[in-house]
Short mmCIF file of C-alpha atoms and ligand atoms in Angstrom, two decimals:
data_model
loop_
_atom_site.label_atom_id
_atom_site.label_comp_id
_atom_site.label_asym_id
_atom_site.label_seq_id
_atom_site.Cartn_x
_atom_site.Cartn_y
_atom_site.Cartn_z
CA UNK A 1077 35.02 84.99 -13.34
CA UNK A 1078 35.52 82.20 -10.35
CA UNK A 1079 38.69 82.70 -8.81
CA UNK A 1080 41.59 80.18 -10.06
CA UNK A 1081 43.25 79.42 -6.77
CA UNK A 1082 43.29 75.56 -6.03
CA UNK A 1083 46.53 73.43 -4.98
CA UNK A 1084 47.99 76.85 -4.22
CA UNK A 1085 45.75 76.63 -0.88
CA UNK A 1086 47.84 74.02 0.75
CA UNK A 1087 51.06 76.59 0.04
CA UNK A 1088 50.28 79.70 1.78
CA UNK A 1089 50.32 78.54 5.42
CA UNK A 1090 53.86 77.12 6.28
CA UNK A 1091 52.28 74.79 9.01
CA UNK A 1092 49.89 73.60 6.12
CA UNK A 1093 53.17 73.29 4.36
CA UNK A 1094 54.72 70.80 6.81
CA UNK A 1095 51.65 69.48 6.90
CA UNK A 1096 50.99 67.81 3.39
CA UNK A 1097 54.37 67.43 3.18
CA UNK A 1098 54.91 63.75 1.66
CA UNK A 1099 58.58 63.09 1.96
CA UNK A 1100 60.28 64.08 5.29
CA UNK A 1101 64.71 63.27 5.92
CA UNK A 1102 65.69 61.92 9.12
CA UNK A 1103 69.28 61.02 10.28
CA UNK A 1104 68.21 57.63 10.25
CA UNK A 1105 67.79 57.54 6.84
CA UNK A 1106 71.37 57.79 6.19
CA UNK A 1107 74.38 55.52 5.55
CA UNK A 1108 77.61 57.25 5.88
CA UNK A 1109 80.33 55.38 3.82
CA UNK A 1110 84.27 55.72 5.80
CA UNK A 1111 87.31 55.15 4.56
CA UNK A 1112 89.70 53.37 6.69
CA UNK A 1113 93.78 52.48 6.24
CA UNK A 1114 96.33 51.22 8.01
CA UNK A 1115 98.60 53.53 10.72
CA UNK A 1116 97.77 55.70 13.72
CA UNK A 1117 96.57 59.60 14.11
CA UNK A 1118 96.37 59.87 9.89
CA UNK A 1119 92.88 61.82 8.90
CA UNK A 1120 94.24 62.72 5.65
CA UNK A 1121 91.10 64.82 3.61
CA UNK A 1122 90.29 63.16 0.18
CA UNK A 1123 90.80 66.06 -1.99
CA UNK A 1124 87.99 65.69 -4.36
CA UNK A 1125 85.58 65.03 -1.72
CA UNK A 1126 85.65 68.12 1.51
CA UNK A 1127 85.04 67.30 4.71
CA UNK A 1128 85.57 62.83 3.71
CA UNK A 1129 88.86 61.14 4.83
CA UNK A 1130 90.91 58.27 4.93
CA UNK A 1131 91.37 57.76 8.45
CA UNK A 1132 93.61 55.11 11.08
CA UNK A 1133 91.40 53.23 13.28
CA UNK A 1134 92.20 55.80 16.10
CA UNK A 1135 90.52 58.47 14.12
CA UNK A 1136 87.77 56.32 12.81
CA UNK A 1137 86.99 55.90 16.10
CA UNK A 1138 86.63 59.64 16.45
CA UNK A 1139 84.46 59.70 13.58
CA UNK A 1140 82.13 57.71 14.31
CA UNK A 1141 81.35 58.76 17.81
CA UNK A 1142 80.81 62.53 16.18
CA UNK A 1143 78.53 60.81 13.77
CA UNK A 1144 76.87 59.09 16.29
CA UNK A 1145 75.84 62.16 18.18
CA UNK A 1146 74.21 63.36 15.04
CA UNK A 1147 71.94 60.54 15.09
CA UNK A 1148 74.00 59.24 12.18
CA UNK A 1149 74.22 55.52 13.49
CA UNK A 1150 74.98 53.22 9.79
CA UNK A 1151 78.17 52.82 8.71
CA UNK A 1152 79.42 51.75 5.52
CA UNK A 1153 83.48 50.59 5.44
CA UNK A 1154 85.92 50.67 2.55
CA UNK A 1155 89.07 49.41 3.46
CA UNK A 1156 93.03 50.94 1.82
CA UNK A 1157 95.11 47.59 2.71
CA UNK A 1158 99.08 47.96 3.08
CA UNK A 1159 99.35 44.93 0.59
CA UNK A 1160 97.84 44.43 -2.74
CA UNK A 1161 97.93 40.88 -4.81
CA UNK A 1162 96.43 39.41 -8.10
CA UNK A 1163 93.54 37.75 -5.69
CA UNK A 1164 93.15 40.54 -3.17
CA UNK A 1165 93.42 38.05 -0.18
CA UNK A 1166 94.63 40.87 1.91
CA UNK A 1167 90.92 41.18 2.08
CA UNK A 1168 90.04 38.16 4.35
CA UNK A 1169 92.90 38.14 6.44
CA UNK A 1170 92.15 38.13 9.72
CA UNK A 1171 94.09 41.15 10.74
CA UNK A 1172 92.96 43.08 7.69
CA UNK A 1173 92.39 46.45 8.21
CA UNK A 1174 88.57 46.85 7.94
CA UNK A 1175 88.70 43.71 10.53
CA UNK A 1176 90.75 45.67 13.10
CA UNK A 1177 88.29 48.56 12.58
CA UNK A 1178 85.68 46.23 13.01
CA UNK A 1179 87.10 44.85 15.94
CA UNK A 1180 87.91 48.40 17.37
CA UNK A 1181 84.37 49.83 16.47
CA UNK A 1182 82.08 46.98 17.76
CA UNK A 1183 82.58 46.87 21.35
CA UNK A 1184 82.97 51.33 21.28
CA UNK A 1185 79.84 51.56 19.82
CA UNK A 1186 77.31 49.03 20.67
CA UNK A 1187 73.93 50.93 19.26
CA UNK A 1188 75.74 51.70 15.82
CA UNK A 1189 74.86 49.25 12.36
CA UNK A 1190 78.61 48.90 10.83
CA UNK A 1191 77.93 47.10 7.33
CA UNK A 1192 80.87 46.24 5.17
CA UNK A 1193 81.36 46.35 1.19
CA UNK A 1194 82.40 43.42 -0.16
CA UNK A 1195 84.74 43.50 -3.53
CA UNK A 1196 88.26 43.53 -4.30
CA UNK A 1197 89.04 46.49 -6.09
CA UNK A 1198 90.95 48.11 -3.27
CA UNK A 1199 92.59 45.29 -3.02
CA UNK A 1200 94.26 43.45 -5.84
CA UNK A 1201 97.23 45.20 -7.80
CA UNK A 1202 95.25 45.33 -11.03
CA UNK A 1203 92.10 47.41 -9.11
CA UNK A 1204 89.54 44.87 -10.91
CA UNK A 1205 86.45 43.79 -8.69
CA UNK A 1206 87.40 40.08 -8.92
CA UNK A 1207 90.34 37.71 -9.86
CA UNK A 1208 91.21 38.04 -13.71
CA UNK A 1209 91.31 35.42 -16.84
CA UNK A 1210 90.81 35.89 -20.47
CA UNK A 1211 87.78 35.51 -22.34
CA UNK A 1212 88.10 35.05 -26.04
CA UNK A 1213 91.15 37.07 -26.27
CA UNK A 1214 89.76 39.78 -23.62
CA UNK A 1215 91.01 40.24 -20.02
CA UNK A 1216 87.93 39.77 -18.16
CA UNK A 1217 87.10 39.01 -14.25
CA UNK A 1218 86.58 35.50 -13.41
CA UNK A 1219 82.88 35.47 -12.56
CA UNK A 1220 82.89 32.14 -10.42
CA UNK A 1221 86.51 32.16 -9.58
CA UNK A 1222 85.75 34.91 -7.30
CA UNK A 1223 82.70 33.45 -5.58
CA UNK A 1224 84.44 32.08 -3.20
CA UNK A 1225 87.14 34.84 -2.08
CA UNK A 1226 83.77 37.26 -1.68
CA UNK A 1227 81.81 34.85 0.48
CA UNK A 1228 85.64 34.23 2.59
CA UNK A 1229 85.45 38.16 3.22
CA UNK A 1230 82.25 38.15 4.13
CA UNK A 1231 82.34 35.41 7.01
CA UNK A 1232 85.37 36.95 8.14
CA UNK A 1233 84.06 40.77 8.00
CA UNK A 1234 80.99 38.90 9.67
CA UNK A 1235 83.14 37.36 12.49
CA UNK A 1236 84.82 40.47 12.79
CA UNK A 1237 81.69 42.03 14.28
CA UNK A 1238 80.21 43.37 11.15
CA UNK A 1239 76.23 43.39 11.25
CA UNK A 1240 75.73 43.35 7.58
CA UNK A 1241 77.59 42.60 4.54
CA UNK A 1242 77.26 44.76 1.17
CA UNK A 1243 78.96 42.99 -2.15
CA UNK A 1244 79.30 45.58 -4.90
CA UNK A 1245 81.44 43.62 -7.43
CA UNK A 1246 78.41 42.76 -9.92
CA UNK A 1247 79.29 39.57 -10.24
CA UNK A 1248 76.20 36.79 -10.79
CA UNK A 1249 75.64 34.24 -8.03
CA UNK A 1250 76.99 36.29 -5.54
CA UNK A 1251 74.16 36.28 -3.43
CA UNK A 1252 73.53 32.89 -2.99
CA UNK A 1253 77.43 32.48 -2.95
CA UNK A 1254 77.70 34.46 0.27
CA UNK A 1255 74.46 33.36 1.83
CA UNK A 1256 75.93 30.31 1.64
CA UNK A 1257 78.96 30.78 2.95
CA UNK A 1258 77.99 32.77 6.22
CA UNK A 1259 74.97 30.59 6.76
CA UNK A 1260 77.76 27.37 6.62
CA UNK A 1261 80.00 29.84 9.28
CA UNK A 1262 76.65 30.23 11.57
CA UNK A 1263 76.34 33.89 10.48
CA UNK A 1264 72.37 33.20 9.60
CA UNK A 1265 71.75 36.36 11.28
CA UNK A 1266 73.52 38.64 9.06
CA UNK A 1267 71.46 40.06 5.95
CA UNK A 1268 72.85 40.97 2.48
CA UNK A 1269 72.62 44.59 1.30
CA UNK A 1270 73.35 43.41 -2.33
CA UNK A 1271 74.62 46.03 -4.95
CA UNK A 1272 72.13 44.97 -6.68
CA UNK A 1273 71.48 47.41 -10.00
CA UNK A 1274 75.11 49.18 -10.22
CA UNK A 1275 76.02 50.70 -13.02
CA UNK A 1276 79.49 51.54 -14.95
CA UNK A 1277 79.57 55.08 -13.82
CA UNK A 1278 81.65 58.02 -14.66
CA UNK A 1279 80.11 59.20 -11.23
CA UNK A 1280 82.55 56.95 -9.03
CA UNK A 1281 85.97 59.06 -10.05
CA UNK A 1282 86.41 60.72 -6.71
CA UNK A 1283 85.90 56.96 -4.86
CA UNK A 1284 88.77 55.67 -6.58
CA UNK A 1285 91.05 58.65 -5.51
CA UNK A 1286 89.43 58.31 -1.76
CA UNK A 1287 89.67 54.11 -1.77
CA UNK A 1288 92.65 54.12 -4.22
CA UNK A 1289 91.20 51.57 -6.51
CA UNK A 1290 90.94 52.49 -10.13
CA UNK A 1291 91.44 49.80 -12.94
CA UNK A 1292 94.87 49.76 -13.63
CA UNK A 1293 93.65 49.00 -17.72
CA UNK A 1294 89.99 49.13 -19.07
CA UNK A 1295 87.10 49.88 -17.28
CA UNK A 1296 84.35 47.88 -15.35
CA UNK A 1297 82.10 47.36 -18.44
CA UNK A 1298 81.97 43.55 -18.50
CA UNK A 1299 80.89 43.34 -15.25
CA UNK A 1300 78.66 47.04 -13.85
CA UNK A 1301 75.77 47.50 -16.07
CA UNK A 1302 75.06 50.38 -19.20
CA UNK A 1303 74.07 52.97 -17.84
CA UNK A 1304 71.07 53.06 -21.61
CA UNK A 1305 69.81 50.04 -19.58
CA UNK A 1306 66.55 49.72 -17.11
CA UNK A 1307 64.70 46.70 -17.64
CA UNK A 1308 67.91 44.97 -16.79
CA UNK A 1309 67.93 46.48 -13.66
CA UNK A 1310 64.23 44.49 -13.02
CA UNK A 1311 66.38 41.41 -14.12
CA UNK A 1312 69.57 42.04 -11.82
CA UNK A 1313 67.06 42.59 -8.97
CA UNK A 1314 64.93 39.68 -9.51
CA UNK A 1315 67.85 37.59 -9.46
CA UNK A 1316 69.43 38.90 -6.08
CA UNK A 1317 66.54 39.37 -4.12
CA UNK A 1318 65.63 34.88 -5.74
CA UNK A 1319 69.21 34.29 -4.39
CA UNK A 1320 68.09 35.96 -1.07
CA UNK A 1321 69.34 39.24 -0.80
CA UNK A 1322 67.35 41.44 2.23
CA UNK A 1323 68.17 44.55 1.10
CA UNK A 1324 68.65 45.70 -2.39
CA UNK A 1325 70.83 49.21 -3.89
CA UNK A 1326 70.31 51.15 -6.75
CA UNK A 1327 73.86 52.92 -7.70
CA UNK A 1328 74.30 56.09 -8.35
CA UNK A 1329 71.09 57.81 -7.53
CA UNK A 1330 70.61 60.73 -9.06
CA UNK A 1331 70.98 59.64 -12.78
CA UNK A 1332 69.18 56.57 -11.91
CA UNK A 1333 66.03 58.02 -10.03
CA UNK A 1334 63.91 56.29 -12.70
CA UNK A 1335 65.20 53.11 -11.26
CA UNK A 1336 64.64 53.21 -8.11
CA UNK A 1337 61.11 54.22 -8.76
CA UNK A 1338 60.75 51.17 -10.95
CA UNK A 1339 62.68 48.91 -8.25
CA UNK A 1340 60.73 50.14 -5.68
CA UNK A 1341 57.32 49.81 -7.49
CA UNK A 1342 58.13 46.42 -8.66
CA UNK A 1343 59.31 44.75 -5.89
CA UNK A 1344 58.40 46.42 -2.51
CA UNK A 1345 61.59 45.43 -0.92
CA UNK A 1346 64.00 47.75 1.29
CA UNK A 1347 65.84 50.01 -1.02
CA UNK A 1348 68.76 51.75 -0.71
CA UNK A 1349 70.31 54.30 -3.31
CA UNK A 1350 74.02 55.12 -3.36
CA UNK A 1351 74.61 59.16 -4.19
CA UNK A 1352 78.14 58.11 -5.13
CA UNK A 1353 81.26 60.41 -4.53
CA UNK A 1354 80.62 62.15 -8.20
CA UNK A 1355 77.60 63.14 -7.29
CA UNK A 1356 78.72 64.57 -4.17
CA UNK A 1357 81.88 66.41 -5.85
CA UNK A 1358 79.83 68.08 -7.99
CA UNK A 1359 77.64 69.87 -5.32
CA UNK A 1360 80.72 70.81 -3.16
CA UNK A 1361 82.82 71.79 -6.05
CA UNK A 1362 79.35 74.46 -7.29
CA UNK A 1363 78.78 75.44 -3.67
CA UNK A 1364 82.87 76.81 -3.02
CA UNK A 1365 82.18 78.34 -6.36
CA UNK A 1366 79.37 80.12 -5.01
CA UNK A 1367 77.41 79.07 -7.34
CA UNK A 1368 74.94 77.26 -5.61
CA UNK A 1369 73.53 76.99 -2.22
CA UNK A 1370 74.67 74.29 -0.77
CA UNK A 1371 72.53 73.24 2.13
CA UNK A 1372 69.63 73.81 -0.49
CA UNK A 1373 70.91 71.93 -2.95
CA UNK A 1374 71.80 68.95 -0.94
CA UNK A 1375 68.48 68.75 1.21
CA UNK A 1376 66.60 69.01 -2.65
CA UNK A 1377 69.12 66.17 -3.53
CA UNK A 1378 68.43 63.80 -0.74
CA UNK A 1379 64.60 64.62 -0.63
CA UNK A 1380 64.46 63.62 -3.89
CA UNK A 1381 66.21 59.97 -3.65
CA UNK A 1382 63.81 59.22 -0.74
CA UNK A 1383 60.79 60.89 -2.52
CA UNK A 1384 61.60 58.39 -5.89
CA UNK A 1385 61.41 55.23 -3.63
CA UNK A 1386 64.55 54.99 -1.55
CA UNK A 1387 64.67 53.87 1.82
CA UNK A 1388 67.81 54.75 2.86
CA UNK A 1389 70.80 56.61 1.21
CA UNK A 1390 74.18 55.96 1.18
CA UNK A 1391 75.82 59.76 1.06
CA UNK A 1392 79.05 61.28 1.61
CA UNK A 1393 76.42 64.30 2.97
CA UNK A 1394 75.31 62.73 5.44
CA UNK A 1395 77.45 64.76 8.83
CA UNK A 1396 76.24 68.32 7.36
CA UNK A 1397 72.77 66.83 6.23
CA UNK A 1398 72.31 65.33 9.54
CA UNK A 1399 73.55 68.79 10.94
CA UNK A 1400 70.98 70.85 9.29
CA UNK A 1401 68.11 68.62 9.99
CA UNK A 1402 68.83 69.60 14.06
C1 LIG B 1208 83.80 49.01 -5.17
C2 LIG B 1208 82.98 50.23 -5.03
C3 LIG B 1208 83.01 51.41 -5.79
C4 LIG B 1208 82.10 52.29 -5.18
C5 LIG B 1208 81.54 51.61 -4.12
N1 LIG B 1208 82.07 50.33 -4.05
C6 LIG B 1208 83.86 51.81 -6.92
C7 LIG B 1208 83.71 51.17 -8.25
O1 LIG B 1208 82.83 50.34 -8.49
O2 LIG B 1208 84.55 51.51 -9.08
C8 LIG B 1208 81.83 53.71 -5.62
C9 LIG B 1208 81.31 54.61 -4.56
C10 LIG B 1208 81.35 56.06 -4.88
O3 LIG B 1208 81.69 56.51 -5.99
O4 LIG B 1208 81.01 56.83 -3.98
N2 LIG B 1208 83.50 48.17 -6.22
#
């Protein structure tokens, strides 16, 4: 008999290993979404998600700077406002809190990328991404109603010294709605990370703990897409990337792999993947069990985002993944 051994050639060697390897993490991969809120000295630890926290701008400061020496330099911000109203307009105040973290941050940290999301749920007292209206009997969010507030939050999140803005409220026109808007403000230079294929996920629970903005009735159905559905993903892509989007997100990742691959494959453009809260619960809650190894399990996790097409990643791992890749 010949001997058998083949592909198991390139595994014996560990250099030959790191080698052929064909996906490899860096820090600068990741996106590392912060929570900010109003007041001074408060890190107060989400409880569903060790190790994240809503922090003052004092803290956030401190944050960042330990992230930064990581090699963790992207930001994401979520702002908790002290005032909520049927608009959200506490969102494009001037003086709104992710503003004065903006403000704070920018001139601290000069080499760092702070990108902002861009929806309302945090802020408007019914925690729906949008202003409301009916719709044959239905409460629903007033797709182009809310065009304008978004692309208002984005010039002044923009003015504010953020370098990119992120919308995540699903709704259509967006893109163009906000291009619009911070190329009329002079903001040409800032590109759009659009929330581009985001689905109504059970996955986001611990977020809306952390950014304390669930729906106070329903769910986001009529607006975040069925999680059954792909080739609407193609079609929610197409259409941001036609209204000029630079950068496009697949959210969550790990249920959605199969998207980003097809995303990726389809259109070539940079990809990012959110590994939402959920997803990052779940391996924290196993690991404290002891029930499964937790730097193994998260480095497998990330690995595998980037490996289906992803080039960056929005994760809540993104301290202890940067830690481990030292
Ligand atoms: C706001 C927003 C959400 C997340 C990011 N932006 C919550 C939601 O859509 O309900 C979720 C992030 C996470 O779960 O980590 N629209």
């Amino acid at each position: 008999m010949f001997p058998q051994t083949r592909l198991r050639r390139l595994r014996y060697h560990p250099v030959v290993r790191d080698l052929v390897r064909e996906t490899e993490l860096s820090p600068s991969d990741f996106i590392l979404p912060l929570f900010v809120r109003p007041g001074t000295n408060i890190k107060k630890e989400i409880a569903s998600m060790p190790g994240n926290y809503q922090l003052s701008v004092d803290r956030l400061i401190d944050e960042v700077g330990a992230a930064m020496k990581l090699g963790v330099r992207a930001f994401l911000f979520f702002g908790i406002p002290s005032g909520k109203d049927a608009q959200g307009s506490t969102a494009w105040q001037e003086d709104g809190i992710v503003q004065k973290a903006l403000r704070a941050l920018r001139p601290a940290f000069k080499d760092s990328l702070l990108i902002t999301d861009e929806c309302f749920c945090e802020y408007t007292d019914h925690g729906h991404c949008g202003i409301l209206c009916e719709q044959g009997g239905r409460m629903d969010v007033d797709n182009d109603a809310t065009l304008p507030n978004l692309a208002r939050q984005c010039v002044s999140h923009a003015q504010a010294g953020a370098d990119i803005v992120a919308p995540s409220g699903m709704m259509d026109g967006m893109v163009s709605a906000i291009r619009a808007g911070l190329d009329a403000a002079g903001c040409t230079h800032i590109p759009i990370m659009s929330y581009a294929a985001k689905y109504a996920s059970g996955f986001y629970g611990p977020f809306r703990d952390a950014a304390e903005s669930p729906p106070s009735f329903g769910d986001r159905s009529c607006y975040q897409m069925d999680p059954a559905n792909s080739n609407e993903a193609l079609r929610e892509v197409a259409l941001d990337i036609e209204e000029g989007a630079d950068i496009i997100m697949v959210k969550p990742a790990l249920s959605y792999l199969d998207i980003i691959r097809r995303v990726k494959d389809r259109f070539a453009m940079p990809t990012a993947a959110y590994n939402v809260s959920g997803e990052f619960a779940m391996v924290k809650a196993a690991a404290q069990k002891g029930w499964i190894d937790e730097r193994r399990v998260t480095m497998e996790i990330l690995t595998s985002i980037k490996r289906a097409g992803a080039d960056m990643i929005l994760t809540y791992h993104a301290l202890d993944a940067a830690k481990w890749l030292r």
